[in-house]
Short mmCIF file of C-alpha atoms (C1' of nucleotides) in Angstrom, two decimals:
data_model
loop_
_atom_site.label_atom_id
_atom_site.label_comp_id
_atom_site.label_asym_id
_atom_site.label_seq_id
_atom_site.Cartn_x
_atom_site.Cartn_y
_atom_site.Cartn_z
CA MET A 1 122.00 3.92 69.13
CA THR A 2 118.21 4.28 68.87
CA ARG A 3 116.32 6.16 66.33
CA GLN A 4 114.80 8.59 68.87
CA ARG A 5 118.22 9.43 70.14
CA ARG A 6 119.64 9.91 66.78
CA LEU A 7 116.70 12.28 65.95
CA LEU A 8 117.33 14.37 69.04
CA ILE A 9 121.02 14.66 68.48
CA GLN A 10 120.32 15.68 65.02
CA ILE A 11 117.86 18.53 66.30
CA ILE A 12 120.44 19.70 68.70
CA GLN A 13 123.29 19.95 66.27
CA GLY A 14 121.07 21.64 63.84
CA ALA A 15 119.50 24.21 66.11
CA ASP A 16 119.68 27.81 65.10
CA ARG A 17 119.30 28.93 68.56
CA HIS A 18 119.55 27.74 72.21
CA MET A 19 116.66 25.44 72.94
CA ASP A 20 115.24 24.22 76.23
CA ALA A 21 114.09 20.69 76.77
CA PHE A 22 110.42 21.58 75.93
CA ALA A 23 111.46 23.23 72.75
CA LEU A 24 113.55 20.22 71.72
CA TRP A 25 110.64 17.87 72.49
CA ASP A 26 108.28 20.08 70.45
CA ARG A 27 110.62 20.03 67.47
CA ALA A 28 111.16 16.19 67.76
CA ARG A 29 107.36 15.47 67.96
CA ASN A 30 107.12 17.06 64.39
CA VAL A 31 109.07 14.04 63.19
CA ASP A 32 108.05 11.45 65.58
CA PRO A 33 104.84 12.25 67.60
CA THR A 34 105.32 9.21 69.89
CA LEU A 35 108.49 10.65 71.25
CA ASN A 36 108.03 11.28 75.05
CA LYS A 37 109.36 14.26 76.85
CA VAL A 38 111.05 11.93 79.40
CA THR A 39 113.10 10.63 76.55
CA VAL A 40 114.32 14.10 75.81
CA TYR A 41 115.50 14.38 79.43
CA ARG A 42 117.19 10.89 79.41
CA THR A 43 119.03 11.71 76.09
CA LEU A 44 120.12 14.95 77.34
CA ALA A 45 121.62 13.46 80.51
CA MET A 46 123.50 11.08 78.48
CA LEU A 47 124.82 13.61 75.96
CA LYS A 48 125.99 15.88 78.91
CA ASN A 49 127.73 12.93 80.47
CA TYR A 50 129.55 12.25 77.17
CA GLY A 51 130.55 15.87 76.81
CA LEU A 52 128.64 16.12 73.57
CA VAL A 53 126.31 18.67 74.80
CA ASP A 54 126.61 21.81 77.13
CA GLU A 55 123.96 23.04 79.43
CA LEU A 56 123.48 26.61 79.88
CA ASP A 57 121.34 28.80 82.09
CA LEU A 58 121.54 32.04 80.04
CA MET A 59 121.61 34.16 83.15
CA HIS A 60 118.04 32.83 84.11
CA LEU A 61 116.71 35.46 81.82
CA ARG A 62 113.47 33.30 81.51
CA GLY A 63 113.32 31.37 84.84
CA GLY A 64 115.15 28.32 85.96
CA LYS A 65 115.22 26.28 82.89
CA HIS A 66 118.18 25.03 81.17
CA TYR A 67 119.25 25.43 77.51
CA TYR A 68 121.38 23.08 75.31
CA GLU A 69 123.79 23.27 72.57
CA ALA A 70 126.00 20.93 70.76
CA ARG A 71 129.59 21.26 72.01
CA ALA A 72 131.59 23.46 69.62
CA THR A 73 135.06 22.91 68.68
CA ARG A 74 135.92 26.15 70.46
CA ASP A 75 134.47 27.31 73.63
CA HIS A 76 132.58 30.56 73.51
CA ILE A 77 131.02 33.00 75.86
CA HIS A 78 127.31 33.95 75.97
CA LEU A 79 126.21 37.57 76.32
CA ALA A 80 122.52 37.85 77.44
CA CYS A 81 120.82 41.18 76.95
CA LEU A 82 118.69 41.82 80.12
CA LYS A 83 116.53 44.27 78.04
CA CYS A 84 115.76 42.53 74.78
CA GLY A 85 116.60 39.07 75.69
CA SER A 86 119.03 38.52 72.66
CA ILE A 87 121.80 36.07 73.05
CA GLN A 88 125.28 36.80 71.42
CA GLU A 89 128.20 34.40 71.19
CA PHE A 90 131.81 35.61 71.68
CA GLU A 91 134.98 33.83 71.15
CA SER A 92 138.42 35.14 72.39
CA SER A 93 141.94 33.98 72.70
CA LEU A 94 141.88 35.61 76.03
CA PHE A 95 139.32 33.21 77.07
CA GLU A 96 141.71 30.32 76.02
CA LYS A 97 144.50 31.83 77.84
CA LEU A 98 142.32 32.29 80.99
CA LYS A 99 141.47 28.52 80.73
CA GLY A 100 145.18 27.70 80.56
CA GLN A 101 146.04 29.72 83.48
CA ILE A 102 143.44 28.01 85.55
CA GLU A 103 144.71 24.49 84.57
CA ARG A 104 148.32 25.49 85.39
CA GLU A 105 147.91 27.46 88.47
CA ARG A 106 145.34 25.53 90.18
CA ARG A 107 146.23 22.13 88.61
CA PHE A 108 142.47 21.99 87.81
CA SER A 109 141.54 19.73 84.83
CA ILE A 110 138.81 21.59 83.15
CA ARG A 111 136.13 19.58 81.52
CA THR A 112 133.43 22.08 80.77
CA VAL A 113 133.49 25.89 81.17
CA ARG A 114 130.55 28.14 81.07
CA VAL A 115 130.71 31.86 80.82
CA GLU A 116 127.69 33.99 80.72
CA ALA A 117 127.41 37.72 80.96
CA GLY A 118 124.26 39.56 81.49
CA GLY A 119 124.14 43.26 80.63
CA TYR A 120 123.04 45.58 77.89
CA CYS A 121 123.71 44.94 74.21
CA ASP A 122 124.69 47.77 71.71
CA LYS A 123 121.22 48.46 70.73
CA CYS A 124 119.75 48.60 74.20
CA ARG A 125 122.46 50.25 76.31
CA GLY A 126 121.44 53.87 75.30
CA GLN A 127 117.82 53.34 76.00
CA MET B 1 114.81 48.18 105.53
CA THR B 2 112.99 45.65 107.61
CA ARG B 3 114.55 43.43 110.43
CA GLN B 4 114.15 40.23 108.41
CA ARG B 5 115.85 41.74 105.37
CA ARG B 6 118.73 43.02 107.42
CA LEU B 7 119.16 39.45 108.95
CA LEU B 8 119.24 37.80 105.59
CA ILE B 9 121.73 40.21 104.18
CA GLN B 10 123.97 39.71 107.21
CA ILE B 11 123.80 35.86 106.68
CA ILE B 12 124.73 36.05 102.99
CA GLN B 13 127.60 38.43 103.63
CA GLY B 14 128.85 36.39 106.55
CA ALA B 15 128.54 33.01 104.76
CA ASP B 16 131.57 30.73 104.61
CA ARG B 17 130.25 28.87 101.69
CA HIS B 18 127.83 29.18 98.85
CA MET B 19 124.34 28.72 100.18
CA ASP B 20 121.04 27.91 98.39
CA ALA B 21 117.66 29.41 99.34
CA PHE B 22 116.95 26.56 101.77
CA ALA B 23 120.24 26.70 103.57
CA LEU B 24 119.73 30.55 103.96
CA TRP B 25 116.36 30.00 105.42
CA ASP B 26 117.59 27.33 107.75
CA ARG B 27 120.29 29.68 109.07
CA ALA B 28 117.80 32.63 109.49
CA ARG B 29 115.35 30.53 111.29
CA ASN B 30 117.91 30.07 114.06
CA VAL B 31 117.59 33.77 114.79
CA ASP B 32 113.92 34.31 113.84
CA PRO B 33 111.84 31.18 113.66
CA THR B 34 108.85 33.18 112.16
CA LEU B 35 110.78 34.01 108.95
CA ASN B 36 109.11 32.40 106.06
CA LYS B 37 110.94 30.81 103.13
CA VAL B 38 109.00 33.01 100.74
CA THR B 39 110.67 35.98 102.42
CA VAL B 40 114.03 34.59 101.51
CA TYR B 41 113.02 34.21 97.92
CA ARG B 42 111.62 37.75 97.87
CA THR B 43 114.59 39.22 99.45
CA LEU B 44 117.03 37.33 97.09
CA ALA B 45 115.08 38.66 94.12
CA MET B 46 115.43 42.14 95.53
CA LEU B 47 119.30 41.79 96.19
CA LYS B 48 119.77 40.34 92.70
CA ASN B 49 117.91 43.34 91.29
CA TYR B 50 120.15 45.72 93.17
CA GLY B 51 123.23 43.85 92.02
CA LEU B 52 124.21 43.24 95.71
CA VAL B 53 124.04 39.40 95.41
CA ASP B 54 125.03 37.10 92.59
CA GLU B 55 123.23 33.91 91.63
CA LEU B 56 125.21 30.91 90.82
CA ASP B 57 124.46 27.34 89.50
CA LEU B 58 127.81 25.67 90.29
CA MET B 59 127.56 23.66 87.21
CA HIS B 60 124.28 22.02 88.55
CA LEU B 61 126.42 19.70 90.67
CA ARG B 62 123.57 19.10 92.94
CA GLY B 63 120.51 19.61 90.70
CA GLY B 64 118.75 22.69 89.48
CA LYS B 65 118.85 24.88 92.48
CA HIS B 66 120.69 28.23 92.82
CA TYR B 67 123.34 29.42 95.08
CA TYR B 68 123.90 32.93 96.31
CA GLU B 69 126.91 35.02 97.32
CA ALA B 70 127.47 38.74 98.21
CA ARG B 71 129.03 40.62 95.37
CA ALA B 72 132.71 40.90 95.89
CA THR B 73 134.81 44.02 95.03
CA ARG B 74 136.26 41.81 92.31
CA ASP B 75 134.73 39.26 90.13
CA HIS B 76 136.00 35.64 90.30
CA ILE B 77 135.73 32.36 88.69
CA HIS B 78 134.17 29.19 90.41
CA LEU B 79 135.86 25.89 89.82
CA ALA B 80 133.58 22.96 90.71
CA CYS B 81 135.15 19.61 91.07
CA LEU B 82 132.96 16.95 89.47
CA LYS B 83 134.32 14.24 91.75
CA CYS B 84 134.58 15.57 95.28
CA GLY B 85 132.09 18.54 94.88
CA SER B 86 134.62 21.10 96.17
CA ILE B 87 134.22 24.69 95.03
CA GLN B 88 137.33 26.93 94.54
CA GLU B 89 137.30 30.57 93.52
CA PHE B 90 139.90 32.16 91.26
CA GLU B 91 140.74 35.63 90.33
CA SER B 92 142.76 36.60 87.33
CA SER B 93 143.65 39.83 85.51
CA LEU B 94 142.99 37.92 82.35
CA PHE B 95 139.58 37.72 83.33
CA GLU B 96 139.38 41.34 83.79
CA LYS B 97 140.94 41.90 80.44
CA LEU B 98 138.37 39.57 78.82
CA LYS B 99 135.51 41.57 80.24
CA GLY B 100 137.14 44.64 78.81
CA GLN B 101 137.37 43.10 75.48
CA ILE B 102 133.63 42.16 75.38
CA GLU B 103 132.68 45.52 76.45
CA ARG B 104 134.81 47.08 73.63
CA GLU B 105 134.40 44.72 70.76
CA ARG B 106 130.77 44.17 71.31
CA ARG B 107 129.77 47.41 72.79
CA PHE B 108 128.09 45.19 75.39
CA SER B 109 127.61 46.84 78.78
CA ILE B 110 128.25 44.04 81.46
CA ARG B 111 126.33 44.08 84.54
CA THR B 112 127.11 40.61 85.87
CA VAL B 113 129.28 37.93 84.75
CA ARG B 114 129.26 34.23 85.76
CA VAL B 115 132.20 31.95 84.97
CA GLU B 116 132.03 28.37 86.13
CA ALA B 117 134.26 25.57 85.27
CA GLY B 118 133.59 21.94 85.86
CA GLY B 119 136.39 19.43 86.00
CA TYR B 120 138.77 17.70 88.53
CA CYS B 121 140.62 19.37 91.27
CA ASP B 122 144.26 18.75 91.93
CA LYS B 123 143.27 15.99 94.53
CA CYS B 124 140.94 14.16 92.37
CA ARG B 125 142.41 14.42 88.95
CA GLY B 126 144.90 11.57 89.36
CA GLN B 127 142.14 9.13 90.62
"C1'" DG C 1 97.70 56.98 107.90
"C1'" DT C 2 99.66 55.13 103.82
"C1'" DA C 3 102.69 52.27 101.56
"C1'" DT C 4 105.33 48.28 101.69
"C1'" DT C 5 106.40 43.72 103.58
"C1'" DT C 6 105.22 39.20 105.55
"C1'" DG C 7 102.89 34.69 106.27
"C1'" DC C 8 100.21 31.17 104.57
"C1'" DA C 9 98.61 28.05 101.36
"C1'" DA C 10 98.47 26.93 97.01
"C1'" DA C 11 99.97 26.67 92.31
"C1'" DA C 12 103.41 26.61 88.87
"C1'" DG C 13 107.46 24.91 86.43
"C1'" DC C 14 110.97 22.05 85.27
"C1'" DT C 15 113.01 17.59 86.00
"C1'" DT C 16 113.41 12.79 87.75
"C1'" DT C 17 111.97 8.04 89.05
"C1'" DG C 18 109.56 3.47 89.11
"C1'" DC C 19 107.76 0.07 86.54
"C1'" DT C 20 106.15 -2.45 82.52
"C1'" DG C 21 106.39 -3.34 78.02
"C1'" DC C 22 109.06 -2.77 73.52
"C1'" DA C 23 113.09 -2.43 70.51
"C1'" DA C 24 117.87 -3.32 69.46
"C1'" DC C 25 121.35 -6.43 68.25
"C1'" DG D 1 117.50 -14.34 74.06
"C1'" DT D 2 119.45 -10.77 76.58
"C1'" DT D 3 120.39 -6.08 77.43
"C1'" DG D 4 119.18 -1.79 77.47
"C1'" DC D 5 115.64 1.84 76.04
"C1'" DA D 6 110.88 4.13 75.77
"C1'" DG D 7 106.16 5.29 77.43
"C1'" DC D 8 103.24 6.46 81.03
"C1'" DA D 9 101.96 8.19 85.22
"C1'" DA D 10 103.31 9.98 89.15
"C1'" DA D 11 106.27 12.18 92.36
"C1'" DG D 12 110.00 15.47 93.52
"C1'" DC D 13 112.06 19.93 94.28
"C1'" DT D 14 112.73 24.65 93.73
"C1'" DT D 15 110.54 28.74 92.95
"C1'" DT D 16 106.45 31.99 92.31
"C1'" DT D 17 101.90 34.03 93.19
"C1'" DG D 18 97.43 35.83 95.42
"C1'" DC D 19 95.67 37.76 99.17
"C1'" DA D 20 94.64 39.29 103.92
"C1'" DA D 21 97.06 40.64 108.05
"C1'" DA D 22 101.03 42.95 110.19
"C1'" DT D 23 104.91 46.04 110.03
"C1'" DA D 24 107.67 50.13 108.91
"C1'" DC D 25 107.94 55.13 108.62
#
DNA sequence: GTATTTGCAAAAGCTTTGCTGCAAC
DNA sequence: GTTGCAGCAAAGCTTTTGCAAATAC
């Protein structure tokens, strides 16, 4: 494991929000200004492959780019507000049951699941 | 409603698989060779806006492009096989309950939901 | 006749690739 | 010393934009 990869992993795991490749690069450059954007993409590809990082689209709220987050111990759902752009996370045992149903009824072995809902958050729904 | 838009809507609704913008364009050109790719994108933007069409990523199995499908009467989940690339659709009352839970507990008004699972289908899981 | 839609060309955005040199072990 | 990783520049793909001409009603 190289120094730069360790740095990127650290940034993803410590992120307080969902970051895209450019944002990750930007944050990494504060620590190591020589780090190239291509290295970000190559590291992300590796981490996705090992299942350490999940790739999100967040309902394309801000164009076609992808967002990344360290894989959590428990899967969660992303709720994207189409008005204010806020992202909420939601965990539910129903979601766990749903995954179990898919595995059983379709004999489909799930490796990653992505649930994204677009709509209006509590603050924006009345407006 | 213009002729070209009607044609594109017809193609999306009659599609036997999930199509990306290029595939839609290609099919539309068989009928009207003057139809421009930009018109495809503009029509899709309109249809997404009206909630008549859903945009999918299918777990980025084939890069960052988007796939489109006419909105069904009932939401469904997409299961993308990481090995053979097959796409299955899955409906479940648990999914409906999960949506209800989100609406209630977070007071989040859902407009579109996308559930995509990547993994191994029955045929590929043993291999 | 007015408003909206289309084609064309070009730009924009994000991501990937080829190759050479550098770093890790 | 061998193997794999990083930097650089350039290409690749999908999608969006600006503007003049064409179409719809």
